[in-house]
Coordinates of C-alpha atoms in Angstrom, one line a residue:
M1 CA 9.4 -10.8 -1.7
T2 CA 10.3 -13.5 -4.2
Q3 CA 11.0 -12.0 -7.6
L4 CA 9.0 -13.6 -10.4
Q5 CA 11.1 -15.4 -13.0
N6 CA 11.0 -13.7 -16.4
D7 CA 9.1 -15.5 -19.1
V8 CA 11.6 -16.4 -21.7
A9 CA 8.9 -16.9 -24.2
R10 CA 7.3 -13.5 -23.7
D11 CA 8.5 -12.0 -27.1
L12 CA 7.6 -15.2 -28.9
K13 CA 4.1 -15.1 -27.5
K14 CA 3.7 -11.4 -28.3
A15 CA 4.8 -12.0 -32.0
M16 CA 2.3 -14.9 -32.3
S17 CA -0.5 -12.8 -30.8
A18 CA 0.2 -10.2 -33.5
A19 CA 0.1 -12.8 -36.2
E20 CA 3.8 -12.0 -37.0
F21 CA 4.5 -15.7 -37.4
D22 CA 7.9 -15.5 -39.3
E23 CA 9.2 -13.2 -36.6
A24 CA 7.8 -15.5 -33.9
A25 CA 9.6 -18.4 -35.5
R26 CA 12.9 -16.6 -35.6
I27 CA 12.4 -15.7 -31.9
G28 CA 11.6 -19.3 -31.1
V29 CA 14.7 -20.6 -32.8
R30 CA 16.9 -18.1 -30.9
I31 CA 15.3 -19.1 -27.6
L32 CA 15.8 -22.8 -28.2
R33 CA 19.6 -22.3 -28.6
S34 CA 19.7 -21.8 -24.9
H35 CA 16.5 -23.8 -23.9
P36 CA 16.6 -26.8 -26.2
K37 CA 14.6 -29.0 -23.8
R38 CA 11.6 -26.6 -23.5
T39 CA 8.9 -28.7 -25.3
D40 CA 6.4 -25.9 -25.0
I41 CA 8.7 -23.4 -26.9
Q42 CA 9.5 -26.1 -29.5
I43 CA 5.7 -26.4 -30.1
M44 CA 5.1 -22.6 -30.3
T45 CA 8.1 -22.3 -32.7
A46 CA 6.5 -25.1 -34.9
V47 CA 3.1 -23.5 -34.8
S48 CA 4.8 -20.2 -35.9
E49 CA 6.6 -22.0 -38.7
L50 CA 3.4 -23.7 -39.8
Q51 CA 1.4 -20.4 -39.9
G52 CA 4.3 -18.6 -41.5
S53 CA 6.5 -19.3 -44.5
N54 CA 8.3 -22.4 -43.3
P55 CA 6.0 -25.4 -42.8
A56 CA 8.8 -27.8 -43.8
A57 CA 10.8 -26.8 -40.7
A58 CA 7.8 -27.2 -38.5
G59 CA 7.3 -30.7 -39.9
A60 CA 10.9 -31.7 -39.1
R61 CA 10.6 -30.1 -35.6
L62 CA 7.3 -31.8 -34.8
R63 CA 8.4 -35.2 -36.1
K64 CA 11.4 -35.1 -33.7
L65 CA 9.2 -34.2 -30.8
F66 CA 6.7 -37.0 -31.7
R67 CA 9.5 -39.6 -31.7
T68 CA 10.9 -38.5 -28.3
V69 CA 8.1 -37.1 -26.1
P70 CA 6.3 -39.8 -24.0
T71 CA 2.7 -40.3 -25.0
D72 CA 1.6 -39.6 -21.5
H73 CA 3.3 -36.1 -21.5
K74 CA 0.8 -33.3 -21.2
L75 CA 2.0 -31.7 -24.4
F76 CA 2.0 -34.9 -26.5
G77 CA -1.6 -34.2 -27.7
A78 CA -0.6 -30.8 -28.9
I79 CA 2.4 -32.2 -30.8
A80 CA 0.1 -34.7 -32.5
Q81 CA -2.5 -32.1 -33.4
N82 CA 0.0 -29.8 -35.0
L83 CA 1.5 -32.7 -37.0
L84 CA -2.1 -33.4 -38.2
Q85 CA -2.3 -29.7 -39.3
Y86 CA 1.1 -30.1 -41.1
S87 CA -0.3 -33.1 -42.9
Y88 CA -3.2 -31.1 -44.2
I89 CA -1.0 -28.1 -45.2
L90 CA 1.5 -30.2 -47.2
N91 CA -0.9 -33.0 -48.0
D92 CA 1.6 -35.4 -46.4
F93 CA -0.2 -37.9 -44.2
C94 CA 2.1 -40.7 -45.0
S95 CA 5.0 -39.4 -42.9
F96 CA 2.7 -39.0 -39.9
E97 CA 1.4 -42.6 -40.4
S98 CA 4.9 -43.9 -40.5
L99 CA 5.8 -42.1 -37.2
I100 CA 2.8 -43.6 -35.5
E101 CA 3.5 -47.0 -36.9
Q102 CA 7.1 -46.8 -35.5
R103 CA 5.9 -45.9 -32.0
L104 CA 3.1 -48.5 -32.1
R105 CA 5.6 -51.2 -33.0
A106 CA 7.5 -50.3 -29.8
A107 CA 4.3 -50.1 -27.7
P108 CA 1.7 -52.3 -29.4
Q109 CA -0.7 -52.1 -26.4
D110 CA -0.9 -48.2 -26.6
D111 CA -4.5 -47.6 -27.5
F112 CA -4.0 -43.9 -28.0
L113 CA -1.4 -44.6 -30.7
A114 CA -3.7 -47.2 -32.2
F115 CA -6.6 -44.8 -32.4
M116 CA -4.4 -42.1 -33.6
L117 CA -3.2 -44.3 -36.5
G118 CA -6.8 -45.2 -37.5
D119 CA -7.7 -41.5 -37.4
V120 CA -4.7 -40.3 -39.5
I121 CA -5.3 -43.0 -42.1
F122 CA -9.0 -42.1 -42.4
R123 CA -8.2 -38.4 -42.7
G124 CA -5.5 -39.0 -45.2
E125 CA -7.7 -41.2 -47.5
V126 CA -10.6 -38.8 -47.3
S127 CA -8.4 -35.9 -48.2
T128 CA -7.6 -37.6 -51.5
S129 CA -10.9 -39.3 -52.1
P130 CA -14.0 -37.7 -50.6
G131 CA -16.1 -40.6 -52.0
K132 CA -15.8 -44.3 -51.7
C133 CA -12.6 -45.7 -53.1
I134 CA -10.3 -48.7 -53.3
A135 CA -7.9 -48.0 -50.4
P136 CA -6.0 -50.9 -48.9
K137 CA -4.9 -48.5 -46.1
F138 CA -8.5 -48.6 -44.8
D139 CA -7.9 -52.3 -43.9
R140 CA -5.0 -51.3 -41.7
A141 CA -7.1 -48.6 -40.0
V142 CA -9.8 -51.2 -39.3
E143 CA -7.3 -53.6 -38.0
V144 CA -5.8 -51.3 -35.4
L145 CA -9.2 -49.9 -34.3
K146 CA -10.5 -53.4 -33.8
S147 CA -7.5 -54.1 -31.6
I148 CA -8.7 -51.6 -29.1
S149 CA -10.5 -53.5 -26.3
G150 CA -13.9 -52.7 -24.8
H151 CA -12.2 -51.8 -21.5
S152 CA -10.1 -49.1 -23.1
H153 CA -10.7 -45.4 -22.6
Y154 CA -10.6 -45.1 -26.4
F155 CA -13.0 -47.9 -27.3
D156 CA -16.1 -45.8 -27.9
E157 CA -14.3 -43.3 -30.0
A158 CA -12.7 -46.2 -32.0
Q159 CA -16.1 -47.7 -32.6
K160 CA -17.4 -44.4 -34.0
L161 CA -14.4 -44.0 -36.2
L162 CA -14.8 -47.5 -37.5
A163 CA -18.4 -46.7 -38.3
R164 CA -17.3 -43.6 -40.2
I165 CA -14.9 -45.7 -42.3
H166 CA -17.6 -48.2 -43.1
L167 CA -20.0 -45.3 -44.1
H168 CA -17.3 -43.7 -46.2
Q169 CA -16.9 -47.1 -48.0
E170 CA -20.7 -47.5 -48.2
R171 CA -20.6 -50.7 -46.0
H172 CA -23.8 -49.5 -44.3
D173 CA -24.8 -52.7 -42.5
Q174 CA -21.4 -52.9 -40.7
A175 CA -21.7 -49.2 -39.7
F176 CA -25.2 -49.7 -38.4
E177 CA -24.1 -52.8 -36.3
L178 CA -21.4 -50.7 -34.6
L179 CA -23.6 -47.7 -34.1
E180 CA -26.5 -49.6 -32.7
K181 CA -24.3 -51.3 -30.2
A182 CA -22.8 -48.0 -29.2
V183 CA -26.3 -46.6 -28.6
D184 CA -27.3 -49.6 -26.5
R185 CA -24.2 -48.9 -24.3
A186 CA -25.0 -45.2 -24.1
P187 CA -28.7 -44.7 -24.5
E188 CA -28.6 -41.2 -23.2
N189 CA -25.9 -40.0 -25.7
L190 CA -28.2 -38.1 -28.1
D191 CA -25.3 -37.1 -30.4
L192 CA -24.6 -40.8 -31.0
Q193 CA -28.3 -41.4 -31.7
I194 CA -28.4 -38.5 -34.2
F195 CA -25.3 -40.0 -35.9
L196 CA -27.1 -43.3 -36.2
A197 CA -30.3 -41.6 -37.5
S198 CA -28.2 -39.6 -40.1
S199 CA -26.5 -42.9 -41.2
Y200 CA -29.9 -44.6 -41.7
A201 CA -31.0 -41.6 -43.8
M202 CA -27.9 -41.7 -45.9
A203 CA -28.6 -45.3 -46.7
G204 CA -32.3 -44.7 -47.5
K205 CA -33.4 -46.6 -44.4
V206 CA -36.5 -44.4 -44.0
E207 CA -38.3 -46.2 -41.2
Q208 CA -35.2 -46.5 -39.0
A209 CA -34.2 -42.9 -39.7
V210 CA -37.5 -41.4 -38.8
A211 CA -38.0 -43.6 -35.7
R212 CA -34.5 -42.8 -34.3
S213 CA -35.0 -39.1 -35.0
L214 CA -38.4 -39.1 -33.3
S215 CA -36.9 -40.9 -30.4
V216 CA -34.3 -38.1 -29.9
L217 CA -36.9 -35.4 -30.1
A218 CA -39.1 -37.2 -27.6
K219 CA -36.3 -37.1 -25.1
R220 CA -35.2 -33.5 -25.8
P221 CA -37.3 -31.5 -28.1
G222 CA -35.3 -28.8 -29.8
Y223 CA -32.0 -30.4 -28.9
C224 CA -30.7 -29.6 -32.3
A225 CA -31.8 -29.2 -36.0
Q226 CA -30.6 -32.4 -37.4
P227 CA -33.5 -34.8 -36.4
Y228 CA -35.9 -32.3 -37.9
V229 CA -33.8 -32.1 -41.1
I230 CA -33.8 -35.9 -41.4
I231 CA -37.6 -36.1 -41.0
S232 CA -38.2 -33.2 -43.4
F233 CA -36.1 -34.9 -46.1
V234 CA -37.3 -38.5 -45.8
R235 CA -40.8 -38.3 -44.4
P236 CA -42.1 -34.7 -43.8
Q237 CA -45.6 -35.9 -42.8
A238 CA -44.1 -37.4 -39.7
M239 CA -42.9 -34.0 -38.4
P240 CA -43.8 -33.4 -34.7
A241 CA -46.5 -30.8 -34.1
D242 CA -44.2 -28.4 -32.2
A243 CA -41.5 -28.6 -34.8
T244 CA -42.0 -25.0 -36.1
A245 CA -41.7 -23.4 -32.7
R246 CA -38.6 -25.5 -31.8
L247 CA -36.9 -24.7 -35.1
D248 CA -37.7 -21.0 -35.0
A249 CA -36.1 -20.9 -31.5
I250 CA -32.9 -22.6 -33.0
L251 CA -32.9 -20.2 -35.9
D252 CA -33.3 -17.2 -33.7
D253 CA -30.8 -18.2 -31.0
P254 CA -27.6 -16.0 -31.4
T255 CA -25.5 -18.9 -30.1
S256 CA -26.5 -21.3 -32.9
G257 CA -23.8 -21.9 -35.3
G258 CA -24.1 -21.4 -39.1
A259 CA -24.6 -25.1 -39.8
E260 CA -27.2 -25.4 -37.1
K261 CA -29.1 -22.3 -38.5
Y262 CA -28.9 -23.7 -42.0
G263 CA -30.4 -27.0 -40.8
A264 CA -33.2 -25.3 -38.9
A265 CA -34.1 -23.1 -41.8
Y266 CA -34.1 -26.0 -44.2
A267 CA -36.5 -28.1 -42.0
L268 CA -38.7 -25.0 -41.5
A269 CA -38.7 -24.5 -45.3
K270 CA -39.8 -28.1 -45.9
I271 CA -42.6 -27.8 -43.3
A272 CA -43.9 -24.6 -45.2
E273 CA -43.4 -26.3 -48.6
T274 CA -45.4 -29.4 -47.4
G275 CA -48.1 -27.0 -46.3
G276 CA -48.2 -25.3 -49.7
D277 CA -46.8 -22.0 -48.5
M278 CA -44.1 -21.5 -51.2
Q279 CA -43.2 -17.9 -50.4
K280 CA -42.6 -18.8 -46.7
A281 CA -40.6 -21.8 -47.7
F282 CA -38.4 -19.8 -50.0
D283 CA -37.9 -17.2 -47.3
Y284 CA -36.6 -19.9 -44.9
Y285 CA -34.3 -21.4 -47.6
S286 CA -32.9 -18.0 -48.1
K287 CA -32.3 -17.5 -44.4
G288 CA -30.5 -20.8 -44.2
H289 CA -28.2 -20.0 -47.1
A290 CA -27.5 -16.6 -45.6
A291 CA -26.5 -18.2 -42.3
N292 CA -24.3 -20.7 -44.0
R293 CA -22.5 -18.0 -46.1
A294 CA -22.0 -15.7 -43.0
A295 CA -20.4 -18.7 -41.2
R296 CA -18.2 -19.7 -44.1
P297 CA -17.2 -17.0 -46.6
F298 CA -16.7 -18.3 -50.2
D299 CA -14.6 -17.0 -53.1
M300 CA -16.9 -17.2 -56.1
D301 CA -14.4 -15.3 -58.3
R302 CA -11.9 -18.1 -57.7
E303 CA -14.5 -20.7 -58.9
L304 CA -15.2 -18.7 -62.0
R305 CA -11.6 -18.1 -62.8
E306 CA -11.0 -21.9 -62.5
M307 CA -13.7 -22.6 -65.0
E308 CA -12.2 -19.9 -67.4
A309 CA -8.8 -21.7 -67.0
L310 CA -10.5 -25.0 -67.9
V311 CA -12.0 -23.5 -71.0
E312 CA -8.5 -22.4 -72.2
L313 CA -7.1 -25.9 -71.5
A314 CA -9.9 -27.5 -73.4
H315 CA -9.2 -25.3 -76.4
L316 CA -5.5 -26.2 -76.2
G317 CA -6.3 -29.9 -76.0
A318 CA -3.4 -32.3 -75.4
A319 CA -0.2 -31.4 -77.4
D320 CA 0.2 -35.1 -78.2
D321 CA -3.2 -36.7 -77.9
I322 CA -2.9 -40.3 -76.7
S323 CA -3.9 -42.7 -79.5
I324 CA -7.0 -44.8 -78.4
A325 CA -5.6 -47.9 -80.0
D326 CA -2.1 -47.5 -78.5
I327 CA -3.2 -46.8 -74.9
A328 CA -6.0 -49.4 -74.9
A329 CA -3.4 -52.0 -76.0
L330 CA -1.6 -51.4 -72.8
D331 CA -4.6 -52.2 -70.6
S332 CA -5.0 -55.4 -68.7
K333 CA -8.2 -57.4 -68.9
G334 CA -11.0 -56.0 -66.9
P335 CA -13.8 -53.5 -66.9
K336 CA -13.7 -50.1 -68.6
P337 CA -15.0 -46.9 -67.2
I338 CA -18.1 -45.0 -68.0
F339 CA -18.3 -41.5 -66.5
V340 CA -21.6 -40.0 -65.7
L341 CA -21.4 -36.3 -64.8
G342 CA -23.2 -32.9 -64.7
M343 CA -24.5 -30.4 -62.2
P344 CA -25.8 -31.9 -59.0
R345 CA -29.5 -32.7 -59.2
S346 CA -29.4 -33.1 -62.9
G347 CA -30.2 -36.8 -63.3
T348 CA -26.8 -38.4 -62.8
T349 CA -28.1 -40.9 -60.2
L350 CA -31.1 -41.9 -62.4
T351 CA -28.9 -42.3 -65.4
E352 CA -26.4 -44.5 -63.5
R353 CA -29.1 -46.7 -62.1
I354 CA -30.4 -47.4 -65.6
L355 CA -26.9 -48.2 -66.8
G356 CA -26.2 -50.3 -63.7
A357 CA -29.2 -52.4 -64.3
H358 CA -27.5 -53.7 -67.4
P359 CA -25.9 -57.2 -66.9
D360 CA -22.6 -56.0 -68.3
V361 CA -22.3 -52.8 -66.0
Y362 CA -21.5 -52.3 -62.3
A363 CA -22.8 -49.0 -60.9
A364 CA -20.1 -47.9 -58.5
G365 CA -21.7 -44.6 -57.6
E366 CA -19.8 -41.5 -56.6
I367 CA -16.5 -43.1 -56.3
G368 CA -13.3 -41.0 -55.6
D369 CA -10.8 -43.3 -57.3
F370 CA -10.2 -41.1 -60.3
A371 CA -9.5 -38.0 -58.2
K372 CA -7.4 -40.1 -55.9
A373 CA -5.3 -41.5 -58.7
V374 CA -4.7 -37.9 -60.1
I375 CA -3.6 -36.5 -56.7
E376 CA -1.3 -39.5 -56.1
T377 CA 0.2 -39.0 -59.5
V378 CA 0.5 -35.2 -60.0
G379 CA -0.3 -33.8 -56.5
T380 CA -2.9 -31.5 -55.2
G381 CA -4.1 -28.2 -56.4
S382 CA -6.9 -26.9 -58.5
I383 CA -8.1 -29.1 -61.3
S384 CA -6.6 -26.8 -63.9
Q385 CA -3.2 -27.0 -62.1
Q386 CA -3.4 -30.8 -62.1
L387 CA -4.4 -31.0 -65.7
S388 CA -1.4 -28.8 -66.7
R389 CA 0.9 -31.4 -65.0
I390 CA -0.5 -34.4 -66.8
D391 CA 1.9 -35.5 -69.5
D392 CA 1.9 -38.8 -71.3
K393 CA 3.7 -40.7 -68.5
A394 CA 1.4 -39.3 -65.9
A395 CA -1.7 -40.1 -68.0
R396 CA -0.7 -43.7 -68.3
K397 CA 0.0 -44.0 -64.6
I398 CA -3.4 -42.6 -63.7
R399 CA -5.1 -44.8 -66.2
K400 CA -3.5 -47.9 -64.8
Q401 CA -4.3 -47.1 -61.2
Y402 CA -7.9 -46.3 -62.0
L403 CA -8.4 -49.5 -64.1
D404 CA -6.8 -51.5 -61.3
A405 CA -9.5 -50.0 -58.9
L406 CA -12.3 -50.9 -61.3
R407 CA -11.1 -54.5 -61.4
V408 CA -11.5 -54.6 -57.6
Y409 CA -15.1 -53.3 -57.8
A410 CA -16.3 -55.7 -60.5
P411 CA -13.7 -57.9 -62.2
D412 CA -16.2 -59.8 -64.3
K413 CA -18.1 -56.7 -65.7
A414 CA -17.4 -55.0 -69.0
F415 CA -18.0 -51.5 -67.5
V416 CA -17.9 -49.7 -64.2
T417 CA -19.7 -46.4 -63.8
N418 CA -18.5 -43.4 -61.9
K419 CA -21.3 -40.9 -61.3
T420 CA -19.6 -38.1 -59.5
P421 CA -21.4 -35.0 -60.7
A422 CA -18.5 -32.6 -60.1
N423 CA -16.4 -34.6 -62.6
F424 CA -17.8 -32.3 -65.2
L425 CA -15.0 -30.0 -64.2
R426 CA -12.6 -32.9 -65.0
T427 CA -14.0 -33.7 -68.5
E428 CA -10.8 -32.5 -70.3
M429 CA -8.7 -34.5 -67.8
I430 CA -10.9 -37.6 -68.2
R431 CA -10.8 -37.6 -72.0
R432 CA -7.0 -37.1 -72.1
I433 CA -6.5 -40.1 -69.9
F434 CA -9.4 -42.1 -71.2
P435 CA -10.1 -41.0 -74.8
D436 CA -11.9 -44.3 -75.3
A437 CA -14.3 -44.0 -72.3
P438 CA -18.0 -42.9 -72.7
I439 CA -18.8 -39.7 -70.9
I440 CA -22.5 -39.2 -70.2
H441 CA -23.4 -35.5 -69.5
T442 CA -26.8 -35.1 -67.8
H443 CA -28.7 -31.9 -67.5
R444 CA -32.2 -30.5 -66.8
H445 CA -34.0 -27.3 -67.2
P446 CA -31.6 -24.6 -65.7
L447 CA -34.1 -23.5 -63.1
A448 CA -35.0 -27.0 -62.2
T449 CA -31.4 -27.8 -61.5
C450 CA -30.6 -24.6 -59.6
L451 CA -33.7 -24.7 -57.5
S452 CA -33.2 -28.3 -56.6
I453 CA -29.6 -27.5 -55.5
Y454 CA -30.9 -24.5 -53.5
T455 CA -33.5 -26.6 -51.7
T456 CA -31.5 -29.8 -51.0
P457 CA -29.7 -30.4 -47.7
F458 CA -26.5 -31.8 -49.1
A459 CA -24.1 -33.5 -46.6
I460 CA -21.5 -31.2 -48.1
P461 CA -23.3 -28.0 -49.1
M462 CA -22.7 -26.6 -52.6
R463 CA -21.1 -23.4 -51.5
Y464 CA -21.9 -21.5 -54.8
S465 CA -25.5 -22.0 -54.0
D466 CA -25.7 -19.7 -50.9
D467 CA -26.3 -16.6 -53.0
L468 CA -28.9 -16.8 -55.9
G469 CA -27.0 -14.4 -58.0
E470 CA -23.8 -16.4 -57.6
L471 CA -25.7 -19.7 -58.3
A472 CA -26.8 -18.2 -61.6
D473 CA -23.3 -17.1 -62.4
Y474 CA -21.9 -20.6 -61.6
Y475 CA -24.6 -22.2 -63.7
R476 CA -23.8 -20.0 -66.7
A477 CA -20.1 -20.7 -66.3
Y478 CA -20.8 -24.4 -66.2
V479 CA -22.9 -24.1 -69.5
D480 CA -20.0 -22.2 -71.2
L481 CA -17.6 -24.9 -70.0
M482 CA -19.7 -27.8 -71.2
N483 CA -20.3 -26.1 -74.6
V484 CA -16.5 -25.8 -75.1
F485 CA -16.0 -29.5 -74.1
F486 CA -18.6 -30.5 -76.8
E487 CA -17.0 -28.1 -79.4
T488 CA -13.6 -29.7 -78.8
D489 CA -14.8 -33.3 -78.5
R490 CA -12.0 -35.0 -80.4
T491 CA -13.0 -38.6 -79.9
G492 CA -16.8 -38.4 -80.0
M493 CA -17.2 -40.0 -76.6
L494 CA -19.2 -37.2 -75.0
Y495 CA -22.9 -37.8 -74.9
D496 CA -25.6 -35.3 -73.9
L497 CA -28.6 -36.7 -72.0
S498 CA -31.6 -34.5 -71.2
Y499 CA -33.4 -35.5 -68.0
E500 CA -36.7 -34.2 -69.5
D501 CA -36.2 -36.4 -72.5
L502 CA -35.4 -39.4 -70.3
V503 CA -38.5 -39.2 -68.2
T504 CA -40.7 -38.4 -71.2
D505 CA -39.4 -41.2 -73.4
P506 CA -37.3 -43.5 -71.3
V507 CA -37.1 -46.4 -73.7
A508 CA -35.7 -44.4 -76.6
V509 CA -33.3 -42.4 -74.5
A510 CA -32.1 -45.4 -72.5
K511 CA -31.5 -47.4 -75.7
D512 CA -29.6 -44.4 -77.3
C513 CA -27.4 -44.0 -74.2
L514 CA -26.6 -47.7 -74.0
A515 CA -25.7 -47.8 -77.7
H516 CA -23.4 -44.8 -77.1
C517 CA -21.6 -47.0 -74.5
G518 CA -21.4 -50.0 -76.9
L519 CA -24.1 -51.9 -75.0
D520 CA -27.1 -53.7 -76.4
W521 CA -30.6 -52.9 -75.1
H522 CA -31.6 -54.8 -72.0
P523 CA -35.3 -54.3 -70.9
G524 CA -34.3 -54.7 -67.2
C525 CA -32.5 -51.4 -67.4
L526 CA -35.8 -49.6 -66.8
E527 CA -36.6 -51.8 -63.8
F528 CA -33.5 -50.6 -61.9
Y529 CA -35.7 -49.8 -58.8
K530 CA -36.1 -53.6 -58.3
T531 CA -32.5 -53.9 -57.3
D532 CA -31.4 -53.7 -53.7
R533 CA -28.4 -51.5 -54.3
T534 CA -28.3 -48.3 -52.2
A535 CA -28.0 -44.9 -53.8
A536 CA -26.2 -42.9 -51.1
T537 CA -27.0 -39.6 -52.6
A538 CA -29.6 -36.8 -52.2
S539 CA -31.6 -38.7 -54.9
M540 CA -31.8 -41.9 -52.8
I541 CA -35.6 -41.8 -52.4
Q542 CA -36.4 -41.0 -56.0
V543 CA -34.4 -43.8 -57.5
R544 CA -36.2 -46.5 -55.5
R545 CA -39.3 -46.2 -57.7
P546 CA -40.0 -46.3 -61.5
I547 CA -39.5 -43.3 -63.7
F548 CA -42.4 -40.9 -63.4
K549 CA -42.9 -37.4 -64.9
D550 CA -44.1 -35.9 -61.6
S551 CA -40.8 -34.2 -61.1
L552 CA -41.1 -32.1 -64.3
G553 CA -42.1 -28.5 -63.7
K554 CA -41.8 -28.7 -59.8
W555 CA -39.5 -25.7 -59.9
Q556 CA -42.3 -23.5 -61.2
R557 CA -43.8 -23.5 -57.7
F558 CA -41.0 -21.2 -56.7
E559 CA -40.9 -19.1 -59.9
P560 CA -42.3 -16.0 -58.3
Y561 CA -39.6 -15.9 -55.6
I562 CA -36.4 -16.8 -57.5
G563 CA -34.9 -13.3 -57.7
A564 CA -31.5 -13.3 -59.4
L565 CA -32.1 -16.8 -60.8
A566 CA -34.7 -15.3 -63.2
K567 CA -31.9 -14.3 -65.6
L568 CA -31.4 -17.9 -66.4
A569 CA -35.0 -18.1 -67.6
D570 CA -34.5 -14.9 -69.6
A571 CA -31.3 -16.1 -71.1
G572 CA -32.8 -18.6 -73.6
E573 CA -30.2 -20.3 -75.8
D574 CA -27.4 -19.0 -73.7
A575 CA -28.6 -21.0 -70.6
K576 CA -28.4 -24.4 -72.3
V577 CA -25.7 -26.7 -73.5
N578 CA -25.7 -26.5 -77.2
T579 CA -24.9 -30.1 -78.1
A580 CA -27.4 -30.9 -80.9
R581 CA -24.7 -31.4 -83.5
K582 CA -22.6 -33.5 -81.1
S583 CA -25.4 -35.7 -79.7
S584 CA -28.6 -37.3 -80.6
R585 CA -30.2 -35.9 -77.5
K586 CA -31.3 -32.3 -77.5
A587 CA -30.7 -30.0 -74.5
V588 CA -33.8 -28.2 -73.1
A589 CA -33.7 -24.4 -73.2
A590 CA -34.9 -22.5 -70.2

């Protein structure tokens, strides 16, 4: 009887199974002294170092393996995957990109390496800028992905990645062309068709989004929730007759993931809402958020502590505030920024479209260039951590990088807007770097804002909205933070804009807002809906028509069912941003 060889990695595997990663790493290093060519043990040791307290050692180990192991080796994919994880952990995608470039120069026909390079560039850029941004590296990614021929095993994946890059950069027509050709090549690939339908919806192409979604459902009813979600959002009256039964089956299926349950519940809620059954609709919204929270736990306490830290930093201010005259004198010619910020669903998109219809303004949308400049200058971390690292030198570097980006967007305009709602958290950061930049803060009735967030299927869900009590807490923390920002407004560049005031008296409010930005009145600003610019946000449908008052008071349909949100209605003055003395616009109390 042949005696089985002992597994030299037995103790290493045992320590890894017990999540004792530092111990596993030490065992791996010891084994490798006598078995240095065991690639599998090198990888297990690197994984242990990544999961333990020594990711730098893992990076060095994985980089060496990546340089030496052939791309057709059965473990090469595992090496690349762990290097990608290392890149996320240390926010270091550049070293991985350099490694791939080195190997690609030696093997320029290797489509696997070409695809990998495009993928790593895309992931790296998105990690620093979740929104559209000026990123020359994307040009390199597009170049290598286009080099992959139609006969390659990686062609289809490369085409989808190219489409994702174009969508991220809001080059929708280029994305549609790629995806439509991909669907023609693989008409039975329903996931690809859903990707195309979702892309149409993101760009406000309602007819195409609905037609593609219905096509998927005609082939396989109940395949997944996404086609129903698309239809419910852009044209609920087109919902198939059997949609409720199909969606209930998805929602009740124990194998459905959290995101799938969330989508099914949202679509069911919209069906009920369209039919006038508000209680049923709210019950479905609640089920969807509960499924989302169960699948992805969320640390609300951390979010609230972060806003408390930002309050403290706002009170402290900058130790040596940058002089507006001094810093502006350093700027090259080109457009200046206008920041439009506030809670999601508070009117940021409408406000930006009005500003963007002015001949001196380019509406860039939810661009990520400011956050990208901050990360590339002071590193990652929470906003409060980043803010604490911004000294005079860093502020000037961030300012220059951001202004350089604005010149690429619209070199001949006076202003370029950035309407990323979450930038309200960066208000102190923005005004330290741009003390001369107008900051437009938009808001609505607290319950209108919160219920709109709760009932909107964001591409990236607002995690604080999964629990009504936590949503109320988050909103109150936001109010406290904005009040402090207005109280400590050192340059007078903060401006408060009430959505209710805007839709009630759009001419007066628009004139006032434009004047705050140093812009003359232009009547075309209220005809923003006549432009062909896409608003790739959850407000894409609303901003394609003139301003109406029909959105006021819609939240009241759900008032009997709002539970913990009711405390916002009961809070009175405490639930509004008190900016009357800092702004000509008055906030609306709950």
